[in-house]
Short mmCIF file of C-alpha atoms and ligand atoms in Angstrom, two decimals:
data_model
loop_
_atom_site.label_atom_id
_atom_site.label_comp_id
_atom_site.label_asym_id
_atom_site.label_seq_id
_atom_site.Cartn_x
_atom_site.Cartn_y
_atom_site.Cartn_z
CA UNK A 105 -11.58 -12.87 -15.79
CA UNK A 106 -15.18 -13.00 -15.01
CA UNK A 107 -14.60 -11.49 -11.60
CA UNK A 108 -13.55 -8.15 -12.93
CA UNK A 109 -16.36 -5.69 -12.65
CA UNK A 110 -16.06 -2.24 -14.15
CA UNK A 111 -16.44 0.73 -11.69
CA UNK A 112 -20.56 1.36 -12.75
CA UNK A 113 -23.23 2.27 -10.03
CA UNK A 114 -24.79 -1.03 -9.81
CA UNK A 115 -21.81 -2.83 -9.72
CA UNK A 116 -20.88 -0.40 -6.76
CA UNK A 117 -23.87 -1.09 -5.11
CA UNK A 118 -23.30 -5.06 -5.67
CA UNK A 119 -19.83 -4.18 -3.92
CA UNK A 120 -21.64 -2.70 -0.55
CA UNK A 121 -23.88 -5.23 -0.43
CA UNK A 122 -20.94 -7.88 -0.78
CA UNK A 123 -19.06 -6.24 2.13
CA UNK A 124 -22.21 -5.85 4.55
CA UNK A 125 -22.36 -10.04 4.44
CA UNK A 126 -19.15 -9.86 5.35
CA UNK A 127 -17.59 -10.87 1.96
CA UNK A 128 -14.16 -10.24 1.15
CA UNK A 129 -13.69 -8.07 -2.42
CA UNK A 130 -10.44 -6.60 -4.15
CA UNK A 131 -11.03 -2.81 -5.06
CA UNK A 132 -8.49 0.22 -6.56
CA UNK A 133 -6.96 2.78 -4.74
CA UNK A 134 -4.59 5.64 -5.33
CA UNK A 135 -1.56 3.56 -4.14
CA UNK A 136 -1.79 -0.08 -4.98
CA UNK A 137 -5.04 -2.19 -5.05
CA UNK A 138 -6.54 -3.69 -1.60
CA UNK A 139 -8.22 -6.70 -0.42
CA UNK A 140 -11.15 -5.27 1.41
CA UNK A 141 -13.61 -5.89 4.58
CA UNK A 142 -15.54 -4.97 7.04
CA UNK A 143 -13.34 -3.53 9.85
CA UNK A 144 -15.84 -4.02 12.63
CA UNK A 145 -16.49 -7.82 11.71
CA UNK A 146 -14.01 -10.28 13.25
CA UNK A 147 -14.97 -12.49 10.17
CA UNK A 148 -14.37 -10.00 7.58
CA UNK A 149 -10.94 -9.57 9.11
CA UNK A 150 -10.11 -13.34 9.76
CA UNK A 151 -10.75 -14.16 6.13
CA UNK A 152 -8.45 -11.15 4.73
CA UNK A 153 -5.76 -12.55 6.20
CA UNK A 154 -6.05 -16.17 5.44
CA UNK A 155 -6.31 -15.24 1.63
CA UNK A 156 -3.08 -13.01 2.09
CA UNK A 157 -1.71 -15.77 4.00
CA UNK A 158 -0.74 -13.28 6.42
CA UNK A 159 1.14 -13.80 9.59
CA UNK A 160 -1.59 -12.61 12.18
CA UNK A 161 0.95 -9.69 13.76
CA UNK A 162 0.88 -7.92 10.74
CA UNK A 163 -2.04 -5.19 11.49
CA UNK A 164 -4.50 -4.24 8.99
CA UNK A 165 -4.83 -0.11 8.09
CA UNK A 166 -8.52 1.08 8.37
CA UNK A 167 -9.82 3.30 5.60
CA UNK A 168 -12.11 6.05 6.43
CA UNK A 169 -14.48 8.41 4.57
CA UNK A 170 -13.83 11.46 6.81
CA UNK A 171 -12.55 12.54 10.16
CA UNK A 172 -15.78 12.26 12.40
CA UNK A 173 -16.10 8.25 11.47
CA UNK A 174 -12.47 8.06 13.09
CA UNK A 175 -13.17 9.75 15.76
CA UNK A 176 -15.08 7.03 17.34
CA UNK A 177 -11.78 4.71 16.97
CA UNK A 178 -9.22 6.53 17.76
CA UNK A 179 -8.08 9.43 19.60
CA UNK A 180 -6.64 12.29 17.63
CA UNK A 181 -4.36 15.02 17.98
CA UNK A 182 -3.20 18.76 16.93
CA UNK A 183 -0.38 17.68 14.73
CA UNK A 184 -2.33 14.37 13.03
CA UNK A 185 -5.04 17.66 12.17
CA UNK A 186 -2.41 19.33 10.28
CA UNK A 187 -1.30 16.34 8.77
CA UNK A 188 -4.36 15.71 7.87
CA UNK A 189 -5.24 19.29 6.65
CA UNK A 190 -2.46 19.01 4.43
CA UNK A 191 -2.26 15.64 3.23
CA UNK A 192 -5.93 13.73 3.24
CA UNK A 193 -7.21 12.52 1.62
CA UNK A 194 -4.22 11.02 -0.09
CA UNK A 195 -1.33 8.35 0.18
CA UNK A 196 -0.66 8.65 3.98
CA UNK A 197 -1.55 6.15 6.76
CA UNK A 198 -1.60 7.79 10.65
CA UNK A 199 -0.84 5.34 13.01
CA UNK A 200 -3.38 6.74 16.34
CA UNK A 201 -4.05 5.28 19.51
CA UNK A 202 -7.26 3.18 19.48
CA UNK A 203 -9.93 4.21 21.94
CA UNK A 204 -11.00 1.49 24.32
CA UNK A 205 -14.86 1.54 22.95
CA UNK A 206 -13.93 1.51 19.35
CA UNK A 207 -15.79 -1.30 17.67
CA UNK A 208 -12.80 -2.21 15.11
CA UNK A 209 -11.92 -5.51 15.01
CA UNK A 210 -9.08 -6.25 17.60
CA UNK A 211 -7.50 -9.00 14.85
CA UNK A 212 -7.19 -6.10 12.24
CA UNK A 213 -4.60 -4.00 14.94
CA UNK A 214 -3.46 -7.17 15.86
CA UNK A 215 -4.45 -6.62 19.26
CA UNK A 216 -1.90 -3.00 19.42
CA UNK A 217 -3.52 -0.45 21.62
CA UNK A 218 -3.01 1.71 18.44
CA UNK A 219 -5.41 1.76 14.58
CA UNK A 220 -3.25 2.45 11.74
CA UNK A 221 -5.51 5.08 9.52
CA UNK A 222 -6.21 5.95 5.92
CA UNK A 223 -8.40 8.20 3.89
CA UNK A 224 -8.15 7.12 0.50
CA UNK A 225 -8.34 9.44 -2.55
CA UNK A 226 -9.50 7.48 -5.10
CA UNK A 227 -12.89 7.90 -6.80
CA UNK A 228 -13.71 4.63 -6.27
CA UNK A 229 -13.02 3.27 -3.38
CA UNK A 230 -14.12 7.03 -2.00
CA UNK A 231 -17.56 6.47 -3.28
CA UNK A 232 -17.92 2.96 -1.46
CA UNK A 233 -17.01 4.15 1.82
CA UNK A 234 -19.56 7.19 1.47
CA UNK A 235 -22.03 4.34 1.50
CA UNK A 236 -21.04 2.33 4.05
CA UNK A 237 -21.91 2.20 7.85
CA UNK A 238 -18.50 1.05 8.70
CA UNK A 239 -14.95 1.65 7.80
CA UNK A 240 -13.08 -0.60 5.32
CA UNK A 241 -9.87 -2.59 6.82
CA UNK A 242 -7.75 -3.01 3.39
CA UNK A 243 -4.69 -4.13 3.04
CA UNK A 244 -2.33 -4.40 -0.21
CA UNK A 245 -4.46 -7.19 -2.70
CA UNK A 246 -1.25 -9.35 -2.79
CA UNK A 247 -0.39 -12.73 -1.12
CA UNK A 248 1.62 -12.25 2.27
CA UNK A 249 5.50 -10.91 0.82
CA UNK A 250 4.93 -10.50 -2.95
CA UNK A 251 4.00 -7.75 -5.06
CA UNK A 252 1.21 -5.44 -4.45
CA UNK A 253 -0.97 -4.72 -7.26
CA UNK A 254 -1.65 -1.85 -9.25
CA UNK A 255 -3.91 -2.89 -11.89
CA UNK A 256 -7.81 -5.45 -11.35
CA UNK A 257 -5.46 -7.72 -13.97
CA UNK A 258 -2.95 -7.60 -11.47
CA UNK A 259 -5.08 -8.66 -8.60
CA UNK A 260 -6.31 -11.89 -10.81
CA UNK A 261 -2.57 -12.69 -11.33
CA UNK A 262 -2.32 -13.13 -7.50
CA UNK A 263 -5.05 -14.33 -6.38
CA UNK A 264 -7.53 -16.02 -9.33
CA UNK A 265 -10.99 -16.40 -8.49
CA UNK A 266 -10.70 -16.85 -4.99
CA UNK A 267 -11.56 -13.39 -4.65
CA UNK A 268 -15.21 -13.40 -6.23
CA UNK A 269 -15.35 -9.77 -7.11
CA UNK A 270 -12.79 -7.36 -8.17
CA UNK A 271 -14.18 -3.89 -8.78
CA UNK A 272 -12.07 -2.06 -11.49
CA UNK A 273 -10.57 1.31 -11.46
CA UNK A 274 -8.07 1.41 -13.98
CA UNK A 275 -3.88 1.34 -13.20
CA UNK A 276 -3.29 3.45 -9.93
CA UNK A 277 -1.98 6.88 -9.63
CA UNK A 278 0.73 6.13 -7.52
CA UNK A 279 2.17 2.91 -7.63
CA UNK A 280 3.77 2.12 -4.19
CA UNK A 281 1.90 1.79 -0.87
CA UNK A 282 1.30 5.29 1.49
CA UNK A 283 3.48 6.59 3.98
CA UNK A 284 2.86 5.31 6.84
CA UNK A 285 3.55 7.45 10.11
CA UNK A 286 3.53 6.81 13.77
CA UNK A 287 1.84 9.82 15.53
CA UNK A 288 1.88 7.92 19.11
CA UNK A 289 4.59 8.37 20.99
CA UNK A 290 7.89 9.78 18.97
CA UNK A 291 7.05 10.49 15.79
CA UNK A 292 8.71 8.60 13.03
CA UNK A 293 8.46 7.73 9.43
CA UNK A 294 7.36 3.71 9.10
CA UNK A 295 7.08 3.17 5.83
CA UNK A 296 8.42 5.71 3.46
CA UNK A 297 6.34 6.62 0.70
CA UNK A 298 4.57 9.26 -2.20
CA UNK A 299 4.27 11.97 0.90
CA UNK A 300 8.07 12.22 1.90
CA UNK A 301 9.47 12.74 5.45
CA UNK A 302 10.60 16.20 4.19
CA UNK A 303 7.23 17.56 3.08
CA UNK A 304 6.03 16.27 7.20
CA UNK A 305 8.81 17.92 8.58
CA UNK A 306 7.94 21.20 6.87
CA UNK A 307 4.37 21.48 8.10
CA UNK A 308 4.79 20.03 11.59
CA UNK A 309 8.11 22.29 11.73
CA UNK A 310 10.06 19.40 13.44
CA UNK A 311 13.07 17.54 11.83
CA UNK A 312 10.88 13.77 11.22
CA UNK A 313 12.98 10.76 9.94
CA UNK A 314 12.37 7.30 8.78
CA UNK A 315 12.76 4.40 11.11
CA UNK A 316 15.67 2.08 10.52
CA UNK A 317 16.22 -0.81 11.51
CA UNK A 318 14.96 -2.59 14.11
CA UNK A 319 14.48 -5.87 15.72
CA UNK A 320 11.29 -5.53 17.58
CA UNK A 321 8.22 -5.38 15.64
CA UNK A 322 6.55 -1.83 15.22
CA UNK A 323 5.52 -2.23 11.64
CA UNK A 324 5.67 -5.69 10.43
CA UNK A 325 5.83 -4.12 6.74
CA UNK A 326 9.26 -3.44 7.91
CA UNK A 327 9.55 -7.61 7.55
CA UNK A 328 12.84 -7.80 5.73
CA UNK A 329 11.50 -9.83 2.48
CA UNK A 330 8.71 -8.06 0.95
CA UNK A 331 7.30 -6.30 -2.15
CA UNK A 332 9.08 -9.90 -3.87
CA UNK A 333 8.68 -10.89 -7.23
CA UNK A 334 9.96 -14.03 -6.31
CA UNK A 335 13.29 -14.38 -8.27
CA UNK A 336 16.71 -12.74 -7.02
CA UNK A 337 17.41 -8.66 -7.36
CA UNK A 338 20.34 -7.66 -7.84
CA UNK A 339 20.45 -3.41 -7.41
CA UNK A 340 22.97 -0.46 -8.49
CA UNK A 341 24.06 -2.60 -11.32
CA UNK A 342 26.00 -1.10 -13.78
CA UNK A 343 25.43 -3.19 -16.87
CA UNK A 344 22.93 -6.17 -17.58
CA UNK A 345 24.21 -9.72 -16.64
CA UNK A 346 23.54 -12.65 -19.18
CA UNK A 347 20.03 -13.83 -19.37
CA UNK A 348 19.03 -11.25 -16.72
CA UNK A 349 15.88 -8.59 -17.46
CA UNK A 350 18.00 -5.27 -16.52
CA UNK A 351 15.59 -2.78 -14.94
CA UNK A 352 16.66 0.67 -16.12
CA UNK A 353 15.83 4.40 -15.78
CA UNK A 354 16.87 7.80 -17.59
CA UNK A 355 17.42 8.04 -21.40
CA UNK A 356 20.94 6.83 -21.92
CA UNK A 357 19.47 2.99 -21.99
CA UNK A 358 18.62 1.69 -25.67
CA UNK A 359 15.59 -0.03 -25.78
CA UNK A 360 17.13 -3.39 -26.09
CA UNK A 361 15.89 -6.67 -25.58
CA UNK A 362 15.60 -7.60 -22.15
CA UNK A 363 15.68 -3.99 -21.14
CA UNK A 364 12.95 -2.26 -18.90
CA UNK A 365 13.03 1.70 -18.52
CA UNK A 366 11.24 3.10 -15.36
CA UNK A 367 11.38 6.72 -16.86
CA UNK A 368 13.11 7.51 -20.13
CA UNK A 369 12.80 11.05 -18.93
CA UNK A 370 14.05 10.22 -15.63
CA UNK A 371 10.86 11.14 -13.98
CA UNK A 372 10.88 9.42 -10.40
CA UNK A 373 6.85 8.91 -9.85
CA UNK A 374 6.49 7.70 -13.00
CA UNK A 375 9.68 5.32 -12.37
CA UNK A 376 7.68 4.82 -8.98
CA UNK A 377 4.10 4.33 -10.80
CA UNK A 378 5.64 1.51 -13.28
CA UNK A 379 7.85 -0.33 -10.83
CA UNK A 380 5.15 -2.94 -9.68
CA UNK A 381 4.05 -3.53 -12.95
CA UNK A 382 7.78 -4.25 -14.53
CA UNK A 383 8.25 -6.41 -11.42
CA UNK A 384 5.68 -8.41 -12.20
CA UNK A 385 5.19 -8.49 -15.96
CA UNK A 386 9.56 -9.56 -15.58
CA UNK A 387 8.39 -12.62 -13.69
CA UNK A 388 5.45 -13.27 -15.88
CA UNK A 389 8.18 -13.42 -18.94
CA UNK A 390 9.93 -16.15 -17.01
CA UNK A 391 13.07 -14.32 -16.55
CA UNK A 392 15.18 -15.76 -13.92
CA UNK A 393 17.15 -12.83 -12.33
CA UNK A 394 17.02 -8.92 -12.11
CA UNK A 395 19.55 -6.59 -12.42
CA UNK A 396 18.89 -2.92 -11.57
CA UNK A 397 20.63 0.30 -11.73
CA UNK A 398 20.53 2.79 -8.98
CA UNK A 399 17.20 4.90 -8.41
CA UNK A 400 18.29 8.45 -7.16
CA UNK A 401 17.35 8.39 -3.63
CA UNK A 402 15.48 11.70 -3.48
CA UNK A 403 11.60 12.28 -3.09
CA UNK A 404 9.60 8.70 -3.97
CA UNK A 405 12.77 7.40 -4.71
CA UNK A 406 13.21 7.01 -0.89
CA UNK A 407 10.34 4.94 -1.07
CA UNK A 408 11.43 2.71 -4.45
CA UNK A 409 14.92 1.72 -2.92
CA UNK A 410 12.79 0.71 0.55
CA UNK A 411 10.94 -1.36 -1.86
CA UNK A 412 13.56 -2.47 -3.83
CA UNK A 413 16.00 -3.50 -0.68
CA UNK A 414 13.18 -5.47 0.46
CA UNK A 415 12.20 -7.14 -2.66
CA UNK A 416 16.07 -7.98 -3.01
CA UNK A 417 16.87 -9.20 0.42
O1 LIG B 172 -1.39 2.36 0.26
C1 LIG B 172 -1.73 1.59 1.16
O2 LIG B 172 -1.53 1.86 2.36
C2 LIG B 172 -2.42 0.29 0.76
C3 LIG B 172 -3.77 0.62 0.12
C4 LIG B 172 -4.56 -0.60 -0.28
O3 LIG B 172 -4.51 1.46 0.98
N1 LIG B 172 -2.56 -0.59 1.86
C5 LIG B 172 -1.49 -1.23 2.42
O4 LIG B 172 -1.82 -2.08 3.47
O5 LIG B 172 -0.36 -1.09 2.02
P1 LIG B 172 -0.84 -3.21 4.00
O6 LIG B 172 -1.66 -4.00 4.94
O7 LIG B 172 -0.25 -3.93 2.87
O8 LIG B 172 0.24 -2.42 4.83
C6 LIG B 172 -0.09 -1.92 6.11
C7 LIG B 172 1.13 -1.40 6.79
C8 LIG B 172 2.01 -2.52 7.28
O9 LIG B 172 3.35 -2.14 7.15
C9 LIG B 172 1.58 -2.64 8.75
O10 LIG B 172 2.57 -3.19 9.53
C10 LIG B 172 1.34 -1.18 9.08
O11 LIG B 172 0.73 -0.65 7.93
N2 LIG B 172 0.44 -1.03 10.23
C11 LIG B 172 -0.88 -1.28 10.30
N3 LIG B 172 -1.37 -1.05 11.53
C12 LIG B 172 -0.34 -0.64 12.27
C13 LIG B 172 -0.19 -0.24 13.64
N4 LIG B 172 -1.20 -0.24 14.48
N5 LIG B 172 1.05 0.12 14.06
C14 LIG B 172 2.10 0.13 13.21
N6 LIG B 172 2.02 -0.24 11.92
C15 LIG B 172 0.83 -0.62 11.46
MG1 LIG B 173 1.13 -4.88 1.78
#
């Protein structure tokens, strides 16, 4: 894996100078890991989503160092403040309407009159966008519909070298993608996550709840398949079917053959911070089919059975 490059301040500086030509490279963040670019460069953007093979309506989020930087893209608001007092940097995404004279790429919104906005928490990919003139469009590091990543091994698995440079930052805190939440027009919960729609309702004061379904497109992440490991799910299972890896969490599971605990203590982020990485090292073992029991559905476990339903449908 010679395109692995440890987190060092040259190699962080080879990074910058990778993204100012425009260049396409994979890098960690507290969530999952992202394939990043240049937001303001139509190319940057165009090649992101050919690698991802991603359908071209499914908007990018734009990462930002700090609040001035957005303030140039996007027009911002009393409650996205306290949101962003609270919360940011951290594992939430603040979907803002984009100001006419932004310079962000109108491929990575998918030509929406709103930006979808991040400011990261990692070290890493922190340090990065200190140095940088522009902000960093970075989507999940997996192909269009499978797995995100969580690990630089990880990001090899999906994508090889086609990705010439994959700056290392360890396994992520986290483990499932941020929150994302719409903050123009009627507020609402996109894409459940770490940050949970009760700790937003508590410090805008407001009931906020988490979009169900829907048929038009407001978040294409809301695409039915996703998150896929690419063999069948089968959830709130009970016991472990023949020949099936049984995904399991709490301590009353032996540690059997075929069996995967997400928490022996019954700990939900750490269920949440390993679910990725069972996912995937499951279909790296050539297993078949998945059977899993029932996550509690309570703080980020909102956000694994979002993930799971998807991965299962
Ligand atoms: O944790 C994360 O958010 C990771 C890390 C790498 O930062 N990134 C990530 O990006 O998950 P991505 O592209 O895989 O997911 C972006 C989500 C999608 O569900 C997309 O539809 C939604 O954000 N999104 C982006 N722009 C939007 C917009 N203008 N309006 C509504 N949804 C938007
Ligand atoms: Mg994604």
């Amino acid at each position: 894996m010679k395109n692995i490059y440890k987190n060092s301040p040259k190699n962080l500086n080879k990074a910058k100078k990778l993204l100012k030509k425009s260049c396409i490279i994979a890098v960690p963040t507290e969530t999952v890991y992202g394939l990043a670019g240049n937001a303001y460069s139509n190319l940057s953007i165009r090649k992101i989503y050919k690698l991802k093979k991603r359908p071209r309506i499914n908007p990018l989020i734009i990462h930002y160092n700090n609040i001035d930087s957005v303030k140039k893209d996007a027009y911002i608001d009393e409650k996205f403040l306290k949101l962003y007092k609270k919360f940011s940097p951290g594992p939430i995404t603040y979907i803002l309407r984009k100001k006419k004279n932004s310079k962000i790429s109108n491929l990575a919104n998918a030509n929406l009159d709103t930006i979808a906005v991040r400011f990261p928490k990692n070290r890493v990919a922190r340090t990065l966008l200190e140095n940088l003139e522009f902000p960093l469009a970075i989507p999940s590091a997996n192909i269009s519909s499978a797995l995100s990543p969580v690990s630089s091994a990880d990001v090899f698995d999906e994508f090889g070298d086609k990705i010439k440079f994959i700056l290392d930052g360890g396994t992520t805190n986290i483990g499932l993608e941020s929150t994302v939440i719409n903050l123009y027009g009627k507020i609402k919960i996109l894409r459940p996550g770490s940050i949970t729609n009760h700790q937003i309702s508590r410090v805008l004061k407001k009931k906020i709840s988490i979009l169900k379904k829907t048929n038009k497109i407001i978040s294409p992440g809301l695409l039915k398949r996703h998150y896929s490991p690419g063999i069948p799910i089968k959830l709130n299972c009970l016991k472990k079917e023949d020949k099936a890896a049984f995904i399991v969490f709490g301590k009353k599971y032996k540690n059997n053959k075929g069996v995967f605990n997400l928490s022996k203590n019954g700990n939900l982020r750490e269920a949440a911070r390993k679910l990725y990485k069972t996912l995937r090292e499951i279909k790296n073992l050539g297993y078949k089919k998945i059977n899993i029991v029932k996550i509690p559905n309570s703080k980020i476990g909102i956000a694994i059975n979002d993930r799971l339903r998807k991965a299962a449908y």
